[in-house]
CSV table of C-alpha atoms in Angstrom, one decimal:
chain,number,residue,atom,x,y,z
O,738,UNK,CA,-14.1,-5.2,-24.7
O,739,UNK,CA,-15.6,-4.2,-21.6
O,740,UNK,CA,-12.6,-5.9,-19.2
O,741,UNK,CA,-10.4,-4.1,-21.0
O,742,UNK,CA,-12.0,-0.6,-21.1
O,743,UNK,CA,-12.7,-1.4,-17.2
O,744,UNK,CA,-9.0,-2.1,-16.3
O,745,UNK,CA,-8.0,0.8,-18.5
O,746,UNK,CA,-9.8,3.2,-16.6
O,747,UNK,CA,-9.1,1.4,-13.2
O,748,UNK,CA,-5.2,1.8,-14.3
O,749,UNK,CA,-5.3,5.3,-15.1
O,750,UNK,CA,-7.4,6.7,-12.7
O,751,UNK,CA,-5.1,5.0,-10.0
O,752,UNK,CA,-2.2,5.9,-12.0
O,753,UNK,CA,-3.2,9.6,-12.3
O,754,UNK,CA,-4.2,10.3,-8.4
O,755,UNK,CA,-0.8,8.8,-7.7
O,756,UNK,CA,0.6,11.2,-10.0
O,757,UNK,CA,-1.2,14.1,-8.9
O,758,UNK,CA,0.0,13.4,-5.4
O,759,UNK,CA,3.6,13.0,-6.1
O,760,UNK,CA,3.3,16.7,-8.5
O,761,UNK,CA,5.3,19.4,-7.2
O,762,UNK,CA,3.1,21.8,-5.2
O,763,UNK,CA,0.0,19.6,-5.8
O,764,UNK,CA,-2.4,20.0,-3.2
O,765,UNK,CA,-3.5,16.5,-3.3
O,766,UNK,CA,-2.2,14.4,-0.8
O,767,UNK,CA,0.4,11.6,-1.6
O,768,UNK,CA,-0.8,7.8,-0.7
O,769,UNK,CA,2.1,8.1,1.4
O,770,UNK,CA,0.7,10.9,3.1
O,771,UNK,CA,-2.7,9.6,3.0
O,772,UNK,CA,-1.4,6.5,4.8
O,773,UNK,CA,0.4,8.5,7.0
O,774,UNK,CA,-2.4,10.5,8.3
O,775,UNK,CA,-4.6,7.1,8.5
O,776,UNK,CA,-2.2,4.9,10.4
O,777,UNK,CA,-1.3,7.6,13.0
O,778,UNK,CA,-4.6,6.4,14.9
O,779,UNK,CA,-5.0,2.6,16.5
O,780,UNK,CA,-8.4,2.5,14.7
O,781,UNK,CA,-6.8,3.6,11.5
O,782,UNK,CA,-4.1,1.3,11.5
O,783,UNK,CA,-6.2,-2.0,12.5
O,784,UNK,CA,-9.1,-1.0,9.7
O,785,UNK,CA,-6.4,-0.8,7.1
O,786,UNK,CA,-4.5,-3.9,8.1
O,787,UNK,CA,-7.5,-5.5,8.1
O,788,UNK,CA,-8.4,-4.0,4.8
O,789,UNK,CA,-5.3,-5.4,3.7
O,790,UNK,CA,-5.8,-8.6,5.1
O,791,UNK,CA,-9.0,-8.6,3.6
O,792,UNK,CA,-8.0,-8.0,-0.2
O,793,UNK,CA,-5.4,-10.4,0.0
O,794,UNK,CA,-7.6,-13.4,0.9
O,795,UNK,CA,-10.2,-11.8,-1.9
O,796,UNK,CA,-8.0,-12.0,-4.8
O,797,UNK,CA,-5.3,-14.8,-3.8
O,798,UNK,CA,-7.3,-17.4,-1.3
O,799,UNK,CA,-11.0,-17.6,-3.4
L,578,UNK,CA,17.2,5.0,17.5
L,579,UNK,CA,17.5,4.5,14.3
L,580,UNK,CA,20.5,5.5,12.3
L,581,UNK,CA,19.6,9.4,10.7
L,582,UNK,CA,22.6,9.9,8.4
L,583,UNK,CA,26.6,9.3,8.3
L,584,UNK,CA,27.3,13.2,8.5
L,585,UNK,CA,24.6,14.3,10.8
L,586,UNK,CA,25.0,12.8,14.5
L,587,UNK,CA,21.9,11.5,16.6
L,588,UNK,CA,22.0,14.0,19.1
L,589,UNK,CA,22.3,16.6,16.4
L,590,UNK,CA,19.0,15.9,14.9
L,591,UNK,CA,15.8,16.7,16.4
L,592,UNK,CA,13.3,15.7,14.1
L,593,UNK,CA,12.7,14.7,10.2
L,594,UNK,CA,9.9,15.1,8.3
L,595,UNK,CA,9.5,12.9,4.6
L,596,UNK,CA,9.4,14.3,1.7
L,597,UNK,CA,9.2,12.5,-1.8
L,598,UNK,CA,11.3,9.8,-0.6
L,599,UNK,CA,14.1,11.1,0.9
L,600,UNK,CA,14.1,12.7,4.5
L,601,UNK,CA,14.5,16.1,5.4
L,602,UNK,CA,16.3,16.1,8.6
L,603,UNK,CA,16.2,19.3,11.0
L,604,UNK,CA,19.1,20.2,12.5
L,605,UNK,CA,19.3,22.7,15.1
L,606,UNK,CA,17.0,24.2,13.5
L,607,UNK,CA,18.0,24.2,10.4
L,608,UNK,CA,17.0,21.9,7.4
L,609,UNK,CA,19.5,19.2,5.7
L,610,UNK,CA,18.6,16.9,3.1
L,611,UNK,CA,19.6,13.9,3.8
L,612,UNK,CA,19.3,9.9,1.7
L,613,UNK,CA,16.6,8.6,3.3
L,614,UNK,CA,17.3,5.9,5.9
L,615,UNK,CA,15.0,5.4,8.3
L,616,UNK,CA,12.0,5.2,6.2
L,617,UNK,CA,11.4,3.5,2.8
L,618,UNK,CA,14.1,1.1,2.2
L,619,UNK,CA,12.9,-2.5,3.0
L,620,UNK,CA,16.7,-4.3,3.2
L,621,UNK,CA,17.6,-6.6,0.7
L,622,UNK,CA,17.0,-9.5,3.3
L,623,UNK,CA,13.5,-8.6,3.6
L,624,UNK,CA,12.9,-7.5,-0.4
L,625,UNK,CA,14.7,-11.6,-1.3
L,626,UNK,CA,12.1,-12.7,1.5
L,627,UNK,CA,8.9,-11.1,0.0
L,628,UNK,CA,10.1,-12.1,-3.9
L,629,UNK,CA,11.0,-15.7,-2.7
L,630,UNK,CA,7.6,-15.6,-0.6
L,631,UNK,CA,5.6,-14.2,-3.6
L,632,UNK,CA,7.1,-16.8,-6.2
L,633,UNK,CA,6.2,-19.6,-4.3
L,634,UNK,CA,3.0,-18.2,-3.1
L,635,UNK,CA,2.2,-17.8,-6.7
L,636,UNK,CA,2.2,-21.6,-7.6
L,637,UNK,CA,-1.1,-22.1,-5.1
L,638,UNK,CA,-4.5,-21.1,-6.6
L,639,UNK,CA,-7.6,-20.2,-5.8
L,640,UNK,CA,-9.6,-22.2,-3.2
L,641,UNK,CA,-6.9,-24.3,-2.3
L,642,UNK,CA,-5.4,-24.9,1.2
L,643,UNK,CA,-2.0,-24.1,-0.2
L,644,UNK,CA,-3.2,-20.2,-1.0
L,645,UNK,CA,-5.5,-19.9,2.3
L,646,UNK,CA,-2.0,-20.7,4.4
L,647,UNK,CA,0.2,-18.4,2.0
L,648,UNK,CA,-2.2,-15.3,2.9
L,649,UNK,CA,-2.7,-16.3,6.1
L,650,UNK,CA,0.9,-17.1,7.1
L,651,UNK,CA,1.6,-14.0,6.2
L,652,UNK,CA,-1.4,-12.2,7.1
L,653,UNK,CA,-0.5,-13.3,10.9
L,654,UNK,CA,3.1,-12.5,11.3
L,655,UNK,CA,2.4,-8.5,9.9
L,656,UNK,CA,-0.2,-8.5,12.1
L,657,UNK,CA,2.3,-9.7,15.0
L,658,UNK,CA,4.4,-7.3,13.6
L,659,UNK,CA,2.1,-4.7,13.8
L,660,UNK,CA,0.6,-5.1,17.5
L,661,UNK,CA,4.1,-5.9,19.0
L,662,UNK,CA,6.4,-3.5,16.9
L,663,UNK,CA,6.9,-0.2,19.4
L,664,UNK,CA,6.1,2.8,16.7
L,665,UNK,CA,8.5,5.2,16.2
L,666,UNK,CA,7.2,8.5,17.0
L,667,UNK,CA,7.0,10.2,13.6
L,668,UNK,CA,6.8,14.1,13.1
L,669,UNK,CA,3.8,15.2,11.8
L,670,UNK,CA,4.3,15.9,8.2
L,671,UNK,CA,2.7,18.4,5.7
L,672,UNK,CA,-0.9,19.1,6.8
L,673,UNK,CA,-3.6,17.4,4.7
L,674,UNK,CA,-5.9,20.2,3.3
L,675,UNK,CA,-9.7,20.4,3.3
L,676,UNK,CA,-9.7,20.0,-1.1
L,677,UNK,CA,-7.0,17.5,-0.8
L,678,UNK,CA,-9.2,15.1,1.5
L,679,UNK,CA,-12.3,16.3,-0.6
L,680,UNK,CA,-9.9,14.7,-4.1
L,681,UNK,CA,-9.4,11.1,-2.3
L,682,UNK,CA,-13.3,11.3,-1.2
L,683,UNK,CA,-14.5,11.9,-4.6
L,684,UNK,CA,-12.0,8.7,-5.6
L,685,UNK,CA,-12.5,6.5,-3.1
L,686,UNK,CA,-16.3,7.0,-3.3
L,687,UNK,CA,-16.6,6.8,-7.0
L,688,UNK,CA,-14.6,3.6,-7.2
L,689,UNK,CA,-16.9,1.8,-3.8
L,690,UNK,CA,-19.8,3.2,-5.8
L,691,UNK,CA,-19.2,1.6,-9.2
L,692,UNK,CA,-18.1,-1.5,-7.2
L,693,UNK,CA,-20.9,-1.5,-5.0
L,694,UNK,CA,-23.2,-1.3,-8.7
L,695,UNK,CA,-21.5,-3.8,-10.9
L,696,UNK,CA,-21.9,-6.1,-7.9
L,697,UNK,CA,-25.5,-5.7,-7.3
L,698,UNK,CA,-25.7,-6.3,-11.0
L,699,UNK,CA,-24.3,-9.8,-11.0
L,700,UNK,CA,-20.9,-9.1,-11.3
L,701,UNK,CA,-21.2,-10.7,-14.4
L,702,UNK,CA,-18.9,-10.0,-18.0
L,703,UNK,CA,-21.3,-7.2,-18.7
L,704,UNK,CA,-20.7,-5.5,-15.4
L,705,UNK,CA,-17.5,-6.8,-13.9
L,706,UNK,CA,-16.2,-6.1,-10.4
L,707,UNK,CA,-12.3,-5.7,-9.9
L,708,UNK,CA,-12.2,-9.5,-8.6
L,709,UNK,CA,-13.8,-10.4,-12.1
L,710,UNK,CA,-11.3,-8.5,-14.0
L,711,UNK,CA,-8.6,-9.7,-11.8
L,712,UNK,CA,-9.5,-13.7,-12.1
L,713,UNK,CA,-8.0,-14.2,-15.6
L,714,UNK,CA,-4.5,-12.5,-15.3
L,715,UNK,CA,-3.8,-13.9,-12.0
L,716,UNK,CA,-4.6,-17.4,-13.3
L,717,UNK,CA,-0.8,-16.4,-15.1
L,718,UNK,CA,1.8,-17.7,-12.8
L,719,UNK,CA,4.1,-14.5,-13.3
L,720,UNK,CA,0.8,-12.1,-13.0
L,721,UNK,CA,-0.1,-13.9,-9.7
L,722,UNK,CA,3.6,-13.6,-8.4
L,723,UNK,CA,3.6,-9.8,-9.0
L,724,UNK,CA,0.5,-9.3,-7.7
L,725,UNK,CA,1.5,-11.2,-4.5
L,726,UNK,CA,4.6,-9.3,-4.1
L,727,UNK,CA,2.7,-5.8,-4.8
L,728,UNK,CA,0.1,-7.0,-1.9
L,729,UNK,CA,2.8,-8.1,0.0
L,730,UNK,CA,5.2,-5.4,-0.5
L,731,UNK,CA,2.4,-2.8,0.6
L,732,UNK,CA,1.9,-4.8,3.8
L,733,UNK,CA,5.8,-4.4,4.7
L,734,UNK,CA,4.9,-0.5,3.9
L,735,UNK,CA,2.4,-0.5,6.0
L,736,UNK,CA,3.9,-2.3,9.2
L,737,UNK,CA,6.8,0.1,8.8
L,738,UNK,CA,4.6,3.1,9.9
């Protein structure tokens, strides 16, 4: 019961920021535009790659 | 440099800015909408790639040597990719605001935080972390090839920027 209530909310709160980014004249930022803004530095882009890095290994590797 | 559009010529175009997929590109000062072409379409060479890659990838498990080389296979060429690729200079794009940086905080932080709390609690049934959720549906072979190609398909997304 618990898994389930946990991916629920974990699925609609992703789902719903995602959402609110793409909204027409949202103010939130798009993960697009998040990303954007995050990889335009070299310390951004090599702490999310190895963020990436990272969560594949987690979930796939162990 | 990159192709821009069929109608609009190179030299014609002085700069392009993304928005909801498809790429405004500004002409002379002027704006055009054109299909996005620079950004956001993968190929299908390198979509067959990732689903072949992801498929396969799938039929390794956990802790095993096949899985450690499938993430780290890949893990080393987009990193390749991304130290040796020459970034194209990309315009600078709608400005992120104060409330909408204050919306991903408040996201972010809440999901580390209840993370950070169901993992100090055992990460146990009763208080699961993500990988805890995650371990039974990617133990399904079609689960753990989606999941693969999601992973992998934001690391092509990523290199591209």
């Amino acid at each position: 019961m618990i898994h389930a209530l946990s991916i629920l909310v974990y699925a609609a709160s992703s789902l719903g920021v995602v959402v609110l980014g793409r909204w027409p004249r949202s103010r939130v930022p798009s993960v697009e535009q998040l990303l954007g803004k995050i990889m335009s530095t070299r310390t951004g882009r090599t702490i999310t790659l190895a963020f990436w890095v990272w969560i594949g290994w987690h979930f796939f590797a162990r | 440099m990159p192709q821009v559009s069929e109608e609009i010529s190179e030299s014609a175009a002085i700069g392009s800015v993304v928005v909801g997929g498809r790429a405004r590109v500004l002409v002379s000062g002027e704006t055009a909408e054109v299909r996005r072409t620079t950004v956001g379409h993968w190929g299908w060479p390198i979509f067959a790639l990732v689903v072949i890659y992801a498929l396969v990838g799938a039929n390794f498990g956990s802790f095993t040597l096949g899985s450690n080389i499938i993430v780290f296979a890949s893990a080393t060429v987009f990193l390749g990719v991304a130290v040796f690729r020459r970034p194209e200079p990309l315009p600078s794009g709608p400005r992120i605001t104060r409330r909408g940086t204050l919306t991903w905080t408040v996201v972010l932080g809440t999901f580390t935080a209840l993370e950070l709390v169901n993992f100090f609690l055992g990460s146990t049934s009763s208080h699961p972390t993500l990988s805890i959720l995650m371990a039974p549906i990617l133990q399904n072979y079609w689960a753990r090839a989606a999941a693969l190609f999601i992973w992998l398909g934001f690391g092509v997304e990523l290199v591209r920027r």
